[in-house]
Coordinates of C-alpha atoms in Angstrom, one line a residue:
Chain A
X1 CA 19.6 15.7 -2.4
X2 CA 16.3 16.0 -4.2
X3 CA 15.2 14.6 -7.5
X4 CA 16.8 15.8 -10.6
X5 CA 20.3 14.5 -10.1
X6 CA 20.2 11.7 -12.5
X7 CA 23.8 11.0 -13.2
X8 CA 25.7 8.6 -11.1
X9 CA 29.1 10.0 -10.1
X10 CA 31.2 7.1 -9.4
X11 CA 34.7 7.4 -8.1
X12 CA 34.9 10.2 -5.6
X13 CA 33.4 8.2 -2.9
X14 CA 35.2 6.7 0.0
X15 CA 34.7 3.2 1.2
X16 CA 31.4 3.4 2.9
X17 CA 31.7 2.0 6.3
X18 CA 33.5 2.4 9.5
X19 CA 36.9 0.9 9.8
X20 CA 36.3 -2.6 10.9
X21 CA 33.9 -3.1 8.1
X22 CA 36.1 -4.1 5.3
X23 CA 35.9 -7.3 3.4
X24 CA 37.8 -9.0 6.1
X25 CA 36.3 -12.3 7.0
X26 CA 34.8 -11.8 10.4
X27 CA 35.6 -15.4 11.3
X28 CA 39.2 -14.6 11.3
X29 CA 38.9 -12.9 14.6
X30 CA 36.2 -14.7 16.5
X31 CA 33.4 -13.2 18.5
X32 CA 35.3 -12.0 21.6
X33 CA 38.0 -10.2 19.6
X34 CA 35.3 -8.5 17.6
X35 CA 33.5 -7.4 20.7
X36 CA 36.7 -6.1 22.2
X37 CA 37.4 -3.9 19.2
X38 CA 34.0 -2.2 19.7
X39 CA 33.3 -2.1 23.3
X40 CA 31.1 0.9 23.5
X41 CA 28.9 0.1 20.5
X42 CA 28.5 -3.4 21.8
X43 CA 27.6 -2.2 25.2
X44 CA 25.0 0.3 24.0
X45 CA 23.4 -2.2 21.7
X46 CA 23.4 -4.9 24.3
X47 CA 21.5 -2.5 26.6
X48 CA 19.1 -1.8 23.7
X49 CA 18.2 -5.4 23.2
X50 CA 16.9 -5.5 26.7
X51 CA 14.0 -3.6 25.3
X52 CA 13.1 -7.0 23.9
X53 CA 12.7 -8.2 27.4
X54 CA 9.5 -6.1 27.5
X55 CA 8.2 -7.9 24.5
X56 CA 8.9 -11.3 25.8
X57 CA 7.6 -10.4 29.2
X58 CA 4.4 -9.1 27.8
X59 CA 3.9 -12.2 25.7
X60 CA 4.6 -14.5 28.6
X61 CA 2.4 -12.5 30.8
X62 CA -0.8 -12.5 28.8
X63 CA -0.7 -16.1 28.0
X64 CA 0.0 -17.0 31.6
X65 CA -2.3 -14.5 33.2
X66 CA -5.2 -16.5 31.9
X67 CA -4.0 -19.5 33.8
X68 CA -4.2 -17.8 37.1
X69 CA -7.0 -19.1 39.2
X70 CA -7.7 -15.8 40.8
X71 CA -8.0 -14.2 37.4
X72 CA -11.2 -16.3 37.1
X73 CA -13.4 -15.9 40.1
X74 CA -14.8 -12.6 41.3
X75 CA -18.6 -12.0 41.1
X76 CA -19.4 -15.1 39.1
X77 CA -22.6 -15.5 40.9
X78 CA -23.8 -12.0 40.0
X79 CA -23.0 -12.6 36.4
X80 CA -24.4 -16.1 36.4
X81 CA -27.8 -14.5 36.8
X82 CA -27.1 -12.5 33.8
X83 CA -27.1 -15.1 31.1
X84 CA -24.3 -13.3 29.4
X85 CA -21.7 -15.4 31.1
X86 CA -19.9 -15.1 27.9
X87 CA -19.0 -11.5 28.0
X88 CA -18.8 -10.7 31.6
X89 CA -17.0 -13.3 33.6
X90 CA -13.3 -13.9 34.0
X91 CA -11.5 -17.1 34.2
X92 CA -12.5 -16.3 37.5
X93 CA -12.4 -12.6 36.7
X94 CA -12.4 -13.0 33.0
X95 CA -13.3 -16.6 32.4
X96 CA -16.6 -18.4 31.7
X97 CA -18.3 -21.3 33.4
X98 CA -18.6 -24.3 31.1
X99 CA -19.3 -27.7 32.3
X100 CA -18.1 -26.9 35.8
X101 CA -14.8 -25.6 34.6
X102 CA -13.6 -22.1 34.3
X103 CA -12.2 -21.3 31.0
X104 CA -11.6 -18.2 29.0
X105 CA -13.5 -18.4 25.8
X106 CA -11.7 -18.9 22.5
X107 CA -12.9 -15.7 21.1
X108 CA -11.5 -13.5 23.9
X109 CA -8.3 -15.5 24.0
X110 CA -8.1 -15.0 20.3
X111 CA -8.9 -11.4 20.6
X112 CA -6.3 -10.8 23.3
X113 CA -3.7 -12.7 21.5
X114 CA -4.6 -10.6 18.5
X115 CA -4.5 -7.3 20.3
X116 CA -0.8 -7.4 20.8
X117 CA 0.1 -8.0 17.2
X118 CA -2.4 -5.4 16.1
X119 CA -0.7 -3.0 18.4
X120 CA 2.7 -4.1 17.1
X121 CA 1.6 -3.5 13.6
X122 CA 0.4 0.0 14.3
X123 CA 3.4 0.7 16.5
X124 CA 6.0 -0.4 14.0
X125 CA 4.5 1.6 11.1
X126 CA 4.3 4.6 13.3
X127 CA 7.8 3.9 14.5
X128 CA 9.1 3.9 11.0
X129 CA 7.9 7.4 10.5
X130 CA 8.9 8.7 13.9
X131 CA 12.4 7.4 13.6
X132 CA 13.0 9.2 10.4
X133 CA 11.3 12.4 11.4
X134 CA 12.6 12.9 14.9
X135 CA 15.3 10.4 15.4
X136 CA 15.8 7.0 16.9
X137 CA 16.2 8.1 20.4
X138 CA 12.9 10.0 20.6
X139 CA 11.2 7.1 19.0
X140 CA 12.4 4.9 21.7
X141 CA 11.2 7.4 24.3
X142 CA 7.8 7.6 22.8
X143 CA 7.5 3.9 22.8
X144 CA 8.3 3.7 26.5
X145 CA 5.6 6.2 27.4
X146 CA 3.0 4.3 25.5
X147 CA 4.1 1.3 27.5
X148 CA 3.4 3.0 30.8
X149 CA 0.0 4.0 29.4
X150 CA -0.7 0.4 28.3
X151 CA 0.0 -1.1 31.7
X152 CA -2.2 1.6 33.3
X153 CA -5.1 0.6 31.1
X154 CA -4.7 -3.0 31.8
X155 CA -4.7 -2.2 35.5
X156 CA -7.9 -0.3 35.1
X157 CA -9.6 -3.0 33.2
X158 CA -10.3 -5.0 36.4
X159 CA -12.4 -2.1 37.6
X160 CA -14.4 -1.7 34.5
X161 CA -17.4 -3.8 35.5
X162 CA -19.2 -3.8 32.3
X163 CA -16.5 -4.3 29.8
X164 CA -13.5 -5.8 31.4
X165 CA -12.6 -7.8 28.3
X166 CA -12.7 -4.7 26.1
X167 CA -10.6 -2.5 28.3
X168 CA -8.1 -5.3 28.8
X169 CA -8.0 -5.6 25.0
X170 CA -7.3 -1.9 24.7
X171 CA -4.5 -2.2 27.2
X172 CA -3.0 -5.1 25.2
X173 CA -3.2 -3.1 22.0
X174 CA -1.4 -0.2 23.7
X175 CA 1.3 -2.5 24.9
X176 CA 1.6 -3.8 21.4
X177 CA 2.1 -0.3 20.1
X178 CA 4.9 0.1 22.5
X179 CA 6.5 -3.0 21.4
X180 CA 6.1 -2.1 17.8
X181 CA 7.8 1.2 18.2
X182 CA 10.5 0.1 20.6
X183 CA 11.6 -3.1 18.9
X184 CA 11.5 -1.5 15.4
X185 CA 13.6 1.3 16.6
X186 CA 16.0 -1.0 18.3
X187 CA 16.6 -3.0 15.2
X188 CA 17.1 0.0 13.0
X189 CA 19.5 1.6 15.4
X190 CA 21.5 -1.6 15.9
X191 CA 21.7 -2.4 12.2
X192 CA 22.9 1.1 11.5
X193 CA 25.4 1.5 14.2
X194 CA 27.0 -1.9 14.5
X195 CA 29.9 -3.0 12.4
X196 CA 29.1 -6.1 10.5
X197 CA 31.5 -8.3 12.5
X198 CA 29.4 -8.0 15.6
X199 CA 26.1 -7.1 14.1
X200 CA 24.7 -10.5 13.7
X201 CA 25.7 -11.8 17.2
X202 CA 24.2 -8.8 18.9
X203 CA 21.0 -8.9 16.9
X204 CA 20.8 -12.6 17.7
X205 CA 20.2 -11.4 21.2
X206 CA 16.7 -10.5 20.2
X207 CA 15.3 -14.0 20.6
X208 CA 17.4 -14.4 23.7
X209 CA 15.8 -11.6 25.5
X210 CA 12.4 -12.5 24.2
X211 CA 12.8 -15.9 25.8
X212 CA 14.2 -14.5 29.0
X213 CA 11.3 -12.1 29.1
X214 CA 8.8 -15.0 28.7
X215 CA 10.6 -17.0 31.3
X216 CA 10.4 -14.2 33.8
X217 CA 6.8 -13.7 32.9
X218 CA 6.1 -17.4 33.4
X219 CA 8.1 -17.5 36.6
X220 CA 6.2 -14.7 38.1
X221 CA 2.8 -16.0 37.2
X222 CA 3.9 -19.4 38.4
X223 CA 4.6 -18.1 41.8
X224 CA 1.6 -15.9 41.8
X225 CA -0.6 -18.9 41.4
X226 CA -0.3 -19.5 45.1
X227 CA -1.5 -16.1 46.1
X228 CA -5.1 -15.9 47.1
X229 CA -7.2 -13.1 46.0
X230 CA -7.1 -10.4 43.4
X231 CA -3.5 -9.6 44.3
X232 CA -2.2 -12.5 42.3
X233 CA -2.9 -11.0 38.9
X234 CA -2.5 -7.5 40.1
X235 CA 1.1 -8.2 41.0
X236 CA 1.7 -9.5 37.5
X237 CA 0.3 -6.4 35.9
X238 CA 2.3 -4.1 38.0
X239 CA 5.4 -6.0 37.5
X240 CA 5.4 -4.9 33.9
X241 CA 6.4 -1.4 35.0
X242 CA 10.1 -1.9 35.5
X243 CA 10.3 -3.3 32.0
X244 CA 8.8 -0.2 30.7
X245 CA 11.1 2.0 32.7
X246 CA 14.2 0.6 31.1
X247 CA 13.6 1.9 27.6
X248 CA 12.9 5.3 28.9
X249 CA 16.2 5.4 30.6
X250 CA 17.9 4.1 27.5
X251 CA 16.4 6.6 25.2
X252 CA 18.0 9.3 27.3
X253 CA 21.4 7.7 27.6
X254 CA 22.2 6.2 24.2
X255 CA 23.9 8.3 21.4
X256 CA 21.8 9.1 18.4
X257 CA 22.5 7.1 15.3
X258 CA 25.1 9.0 13.3
X259 CA 23.6 7.7 10.1
X260 CA 20.4 9.4 10.9
X261 CA 22.1 12.6 11.8
X262 CA 24.1 12.6 8.6
X263 CA 21.0 12.1 6.5
X264 CA 19.5 15.1 8.3
X265 CA 22.5 17.1 7.5
X266 CA 23.6 17.5 11.1
X267 CA 27.2 16.4 10.5
X268 CA 28.7 18.1 13.5
X269 CA 26.4 16.2 15.8
X270 CA 27.0 13.0 13.9
X271 CA 30.6 13.4 14.6
X272 CA 30.0 13.8 18.3
X273 CA 27.7 10.8 18.6
X274 CA 30.1 8.6 16.5
X275 CA 32.8 9.5 18.9
X276 CA 30.7 8.3 21.8
X277 CA 30.3 5.0 20.0
X278 CA 33.9 4.5 19.1
X279 CA 37.0 3.7 21.1
X280 CA 39.2 6.7 21.8
X281 CA 41.8 6.2 19.1
X282 CA 39.7 5.5 16.1
X283 CA 39.5 8.0 13.3
X284 CA 36.0 9.2 13.7
X285 CA 36.3 11.8 10.9
X286 CA 37.0 9.1 8.4
X287 CA 33.9 7.2 9.4
X288 CA 31.7 10.1 9.1
X289 CA 33.0 10.8 5.7
X290 CA 32.3 7.3 4.7
X291 CA 28.8 7.4 5.9
X292 CA 28.3 10.6 4.0
X293 CA 29.7 9.0 0.9
X294 CA 27.5 5.9 1.2
X295 CA 24.4 8.0 1.7
X296 CA 25.3 10.1 -1.3
X297 CA 25.7 7.0 -3.3
X298 CA 22.3 5.7 -2.3
X299 CA 20.6 8.9 -2.9
X300 CA 22.0 9.1 -6.4
X301 CA 21.2 5.6 -7.2
X302 CA 17.6 6.1 -6.1
X303 CA 17.5 9.6 -7.6
X304 CA 15.9 11.0 -4.5
X305 CA 16.3 11.4 -0.8
X306 CA 12.8 10.5 -0.1
X307 CA 12.3 7.5 2.0
X308 CA 8.6 7.1 2.3
X309 CA 7.0 3.8 2.7
X310 CA 6.1 3.6 -1.0
X311 CA 9.8 3.9 -1.9
X312 CA 10.4 0.6 -0.4
X313 CA 8.6 -1.0 -3.3
X314 CA 10.3 0.9 -6.1
X315 CA 13.0 -0.5 -8.3
X316 CA 15.9 -2.4 -6.7
X317 CA 14.5 -1.9 -3.3
X318 CA 11.4 -3.9 -4.0
X319 CA 13.3 -7.1 -3.9
X320 CA 15.1 -6.1 -0.8
X321 CA 11.9 -5.1 1.0
X322 CA 10.3 -8.4 0.1
X323 CA 13.2 -10.3 1.6
X324 CA 12.8 -8.2 4.8
X325 CA 9.1 -8.9 4.9
X326 CA 9.7 -12.6 4.5
X327 CA 12.3 -12.7 7.3
X328 CA 9.8 -10.9 9.5
X329 CA 7.2 -13.6 9.2
X330 CA 9.7 -16.4 9.3
X331 CA 9.4 -17.0 13.0
X332 CA 5.7 -17.4 12.6
X333 CA 6.1 -19.8 9.8
X334 CA 8.3 -22.3 11.4
X335 CA 6.0 -22.7 14.3
X336 CA 6.8 -20.2 17.0
X337 CA 3.1 -19.7 17.9
X338 CA 2.8 -23.4 18.5
X339 CA 5.9 -23.5 20.6
X340 CA 4.5 -20.8 22.8
X341 CA 1.2 -22.7 23.2
X342 CA 3.1 -25.9 24.1
X343 CA 2.0 -26.2 27.7
X344 CA -1.6 -25.7 26.8
X345 CA -1.3 -28.4 24.1
X346 CA 0.2 -30.8 26.6
X347 CA -2.5 -30.1 29.1
X348 CA -5.2 -30.9 26.5
X349 CA -3.4 -34.2 26.0
X350 CA -3.8 -34.8 29.7
X351 CA -0.6 -33.6 31.3
X352 CA -0.8 -31.8 34.6
X353 CA -0.4 -28.1 34.6
X354 CA 2.7 -28.1 36.6
X355 CA 4.4 -30.6 34.3
X356 CA 3.5 -28.6 31.2
X357 CA 5.0 -25.5 32.6
X358 CA 8.2 -27.3 33.2
X359 CA 8.3 -28.2 29.6
X360 CA 7.7 -24.6 28.7
X361 CA 10.6 -23.5 30.9
X362 CA 12.8 -26.3 29.5
X363 CA 11.9 -25.3 26.0
X364 CA 12.7 -21.6 26.7
X365 CA 16.0 -22.4 28.3
X366 CA 16.8 -24.6 25.4
X367 CA 16.0 -21.9 23.0
X368 CA 18.0 -19.5 25.0
X369 CA 21.1 -21.7 24.9
X370 CA 20.6 -22.2 21.2
X371 CA 20.5 -18.5 20.5
X372 CA 23.6 -17.9 22.6
X373 CA 25.4 -20.6 20.6
X374 CA 24.1 -19.0 17.4
X375 CA 25.9 -15.8 18.3
X376 CA 29.1 -17.6 17.8
X377 CA 27.9 -19.5 14.8
X378 CA 26.9 -16.3 13.0
X379 CA 30.5 -15.1 13.3
X380 CA 31.7 -18.1 11.4
X381 CA 28.9 -19.4 9.1
X382 CA 26.9 -17.5 6.7
X383 CA 23.3 -16.5 7.4
X384 CA 21.8 -18.4 4.5
X385 CA 23.7 -21.5 5.2
X386 CA 22.9 -21.5 8.8
X387 CA 19.2 -20.8 8.3
X388 CA 18.8 -23.5 5.7
X389 CA 20.6 -26.1 7.7
X390 CA 18.4 -25.4 10.7
X391 CA 15.2 -25.3 8.9
X392 CA 15.6 -28.7 7.3
X393 CA 15.6 -30.7 10.6
X394 CA 12.7 -28.6 11.9
X395 CA 10.6 -29.7 8.9
X396 CA 11.4 -33.3 9.6
X397 CA 10.5 -32.8 13.3
X398 CA 7.1 -31.4 12.5
X399 CA 6.6 -34.5 10.3
X400 CA 7.5 -36.6 13.3
X401 CA 5.1 -34.8 15.5
X402 CA 2.3 -35.1 13.1
X403 CA 2.9 -38.8 12.8
X404 CA 2.9 -39.1 16.6
X405 CA -0.4 -37.4 16.6
X406 CA -1.9 -40.1 14.5
X407 CA -1.3 -42.5 17.4
X408 CA -2.9 -40.2 19.8
X409 CA -6.3 -41.8 20.1
X410 CA -5.1 -45.3 20.7
X411 CA -4.5 -46.2 24.2
X412 CA -1.1 -47.6 23.6
X413 CA 1.8 -47.1 26.0
X414 CA 4.9 -45.9 24.2
Chain B
X1 CA -0.2 -20.6 27.0
X2 CA -3.6 -21.2 28.5
X3 CA -3.8 -23.8 31.2
X4 CA -7.3 -24.7 30.8
X5 CA -8.8 -27.9 32.0
X6 CA -10.4 -30.0 29.3
X7 CA -14.1 -30.2 29.8
X8 CA -14.5 -33.8 28.8
X9 CA -12.6 -36.7 30.3
X10 CA -9.7 -37.8 28.1
X11 CA -7.0 -40.2 28.8
X12 CA -3.8 -40.3 27.0
X13 CA -0.8 -42.2 28.2
X14 CA 1.7 -39.8 29.7
X15 CA 4.5 -41.0 27.4
X16 CA 2.8 -39.7 24.3
X17 CA 2.6 -36.3 25.9
X18 CA 6.2 -36.4 26.9
X19 CA 7.2 -37.2 23.4
X20 CA 5.3 -34.2 22.0
X21 CA 6.7 -32.0 24.7
X22 CA 10.2 -33.1 23.9
X23 CA 9.7 -32.7 20.2
X24 CA 8.5 -29.2 20.7
X25 CA 11.5 -28.4 22.8
X26 CA 13.9 -29.9 20.3
X27 CA 12.4 -27.8 17.5
X28 CA 12.8 -24.7 19.7
X29 CA 16.4 -25.5 20.3
X30 CA 17.3 -26.1 16.6
X31 CA 15.4 -23.1 15.5
X32 CA 17.2 -21.1 18.0
X33 CA 20.5 -22.1 16.6
X34 CA 20.0 -20.4 13.3
X35 CA 16.6 -19.9 11.9
X36 CA 15.1 -17.7 14.6
X37 CA 17.9 -15.2 15.3
X38 CA 18.7 -15.3 11.6
X39 CA 15.4 -13.8 10.7
X40 CA 16.2 -10.7 12.7
X41 CA 19.7 -10.5 11.4
X42 CA 18.8 -10.8 7.8
X43 CA 15.9 -8.4 8.2
X44 CA 18.2 -5.8 9.5
X45 CA 20.9 -6.2 6.9
X46 CA 19.1 -6.5 3.6
X47 CA 17.5 -3.1 3.2
X48 CA 19.5 -0.1 1.9
X49 CA 20.6 2.4 4.6
X50 CA 18.3 5.0 3.2
X51 CA 15.3 2.9 3.7
X52 CA 16.4 1.1 6.8
X53 CA 14.0 2.6 9.2
X54 CA 11.0 2.3 6.9
X55 CA 11.9 -1.3 6.0
X56 CA 12.0 -2.2 9.7
X57 CA 8.7 -0.6 10.2
X58 CA 7.2 -2.5 7.4
X59 CA 8.9 -5.7 8.5
X60 CA 7.6 -5.6 12.0
X61 CA 4.2 -4.5 10.8
X62 CA 3.9 -7.5 8.5
X63 CA 5.4 -9.7 11.3
X64 CA 2.6 -8.4 13.4
X65 CA 0.0 -9.3 10.8
X66 CA 1.5 -12.8 10.6
X67 CA 1.5 -13.0 14.4
X68 CA -2.1 -11.9 14.5
X69 CA -3.2 -14.4 11.8
X70 CA -1.5 -17.3 13.4
X71 CA -2.5 -16.4 17.0
X72 CA -6.1 -16.1 16.1
X73 CA -6.3 -19.2 14.0
X74 CA -4.3 -21.7 16.0
X75 CA -6.5 -21.8 19.1
X76 CA -9.4 -22.6 16.8
X77 CA -7.5 -25.4 15.2
X78 CA -6.5 -27.4 18.1
X79 CA -9.0 -26.3 20.7
X80 CA -11.5 -28.5 22.3
X81 CA -14.4 -26.5 21.1
X82 CA -13.3 -26.4 17.5
X83 CA -10.9 -28.3 15.2
X84 CA -9.4 -30.6 17.8
X85 CA -6.4 -31.6 15.8
X86 CA -4.0 -31.9 18.6
X87 CA -0.7 -33.4 17.7
X88 CA -1.7 -33.8 14.1
X89 CA -1.2 -30.1 13.9
X90 CA 2.4 -31.2 13.2
X91 CA 1.2 -31.9 9.6
X92 CA 0.0 -28.4 9.2
X93 CA 3.3 -27.0 10.2
X94 CA 5.1 -29.6 8.1
X95 CA 3.3 -28.1 5.1
X96 CA 4.0 -24.5 6.2
X97 CA 7.6 -25.0 7.0
X98 CA 8.1 -27.0 3.8
X99 CA 6.9 -24.0 1.8
X100 CA 9.0 -21.8 3.9
X101 CA 12.0 -23.8 3.1
X102 CA 11.5 -23.3 -0.6
X103 CA 11.0 -19.6 -0.1
X104 CA 14.1 -19.4 2.0
X105 CA 16.1 -21.2 -0.7
X106 CA 15.0 -18.8 -3.4
X107 CA 14.8 -15.5 -1.6
X108 CA 17.4 -15.0 1.0
X109 CA 20.9 -14.3 -0.1
X110 CA 24.1 -14.6 1.8
X111 CA 25.1 -11.4 3.4
X112 CA 27.9 -12.6 5.6
X113 CA 30.9 -10.4 5.7
X114 CA 29.5 -7.9 3.2
X115 CA 29.6 -4.2 3.7
X116 CA 26.4 -2.2 3.0
X117 CA 28.0 -0.8 -0.1
X118 CA 28.8 -4.2 -1.5
X119 CA 25.2 -5.2 -0.8
X120 CA 24.0 -2.2 -2.6
X121 CA 26.0 -3.1 -5.7
X122 CA 24.9 -6.7 -5.7
X123 CA 21.3 -5.8 -5.6
X124 CA 21.7 -3.2 -8.2
X125 CA 23.2 -5.7 -10.5
X126 CA 20.2 -8.0 -9.9
X127 CA 22.4 -10.8 -8.9
X128 CA 20.6 -14.1 -8.5
X129 CA 20.2 -15.2 -4.9
X130 CA 22.6 -18.1 -4.9
X131 CA 25.3 -15.9 -6.5
X132 CA 25.7 -13.7 -3.5
X133 CA 28.1 -15.9 -1.8
X134 CA 30.4 -16.1 -4.8
X135 CA 30.4 -12.5 -5.9
X136 CA 33.9 -11.1 -5.8
X137 CA 34.2 -7.5 -4.7
X138 CA 35.8 -5.6 -7.5
X139 CA 39.1 -4.6 -6.0
X140 CA 39.9 -2.2 -8.6
X141 CA 37.0 -0.2 -7.7
X142 CA 38.1 3.0 -6.0
X143 CA 35.4 2.7 -3.5
X144 CA 36.9 -0.3 -2.0
X145 CA 40.4 0.7 -2.2
X146 CA 40.7 3.6 0.2
X147 CA 43.0 2.7 3.0
X148 CA 41.4 2.1 6.3
X149 CA 43.2 4.0 9.0
X150 CA 43.3 1.4 11.7
X151 CA 43.7 2.5 15.2
X152 CA 47.0 2.1 16.9
X153 CA 46.8 -0.4 19.6

């Protein structure tokens, strides 16, 4: 389907999407019913969202690793002699002595926090290319391998006496690349394979697992706090391995996305994979035909089959891409970074470390519950409506918090 | 989440902290109900199938940039050795989320219950955002009329 075919041929296409995707209102059936109609797809995709666990775990881990006492000590005396406390110490291993307190400097914290997103950026761009070239499954596999690499680098960073911060940063970036590739692939796969009725609820699992991952990360660091010696942070680093292993396993087990296969012209295989996704008595042939028809339509509409990055900004797709980009930054915009830094915040305000972690856990559990509830909400209420009606209260709450902050300096009991 | 000890003595009544903590948690909960998962859902549904993988790549990349920008800036805003805004940071986010609200209002259409083909059509017709909800699928169009061979249960 190369360029040159400029006429649109309308009517010989079939309805584009697999059987359950007609204009039937998904709310007619309710979440459970919908899931039961598509058990295999749901199961595969549910497993896939666990990849997000890795992401959450990594996020929770870095932030909390810095709070470990043991992470701070080692060899501070030796370094103290070298006036470059700044580059060489660790909040114990990575921190710096300032006014009798061990802290990790802003710039390294900033750098480490930035390392992950940078990695995610690189990873997702790479992932976009890999997915289209070699398939969604291989993309997932590659992502998992980089994860193993990343954890290994972070592990080695504790031995790199001259440049611990730097190597740690490298490891973080590598982890970020993994997350970029894996999560991007997971979302593509799920959005292609899932019928709309259950697509939203399952994709809504993304934040769920992110939170669960963070909780597990927080939980492990919390308990590692009591362990003396270097083992405390070592355990945390090693514990990332199981989370990396999971995507590797998945990349082997899940069926390849039929939409990808059809686009590559491998219709036979598409048929087989689609069969793996459907229940036994569904007409797979019809589905494949519909996919073919839809892809044909899109190719004709765009006058080419090329899907390079630059094509995302041409014509009709430009608007769509902008919306996608906006929704990607949306979590950042409503304050997710602040929520994550909550405990730190509270500690600055004077709360004890233990208490602030409790707030973190409570907040994560709350978010978790909310996301689970949202799964059902998405089946009934539209996206736009739901998002707008949740954003409005959030805006008000931020106002409330800002106002509360104005009373901060007064010593007034509330 | 860095649990650093503040290097200068500061005393804030515990209640104020608790209020901040609770507010943060409430925000997290409400956002979790719709806004947060919604961003992933919408991100996955809006692009055309052809460009799906690339759009995801771009989306996450830009998300990564956003993450990077915010992660780097926020410590400097509320940290002890820099801006020291503390809870007044709520105003900053008030502004940001207010703008976000506007953007959401004008940009994000309703994709609920729509098949990819319908979405393709709606975008091709350059339908205004708020019209997406009310667009009636053209039932005389052959593309929508093929019978779906339902499974026998």
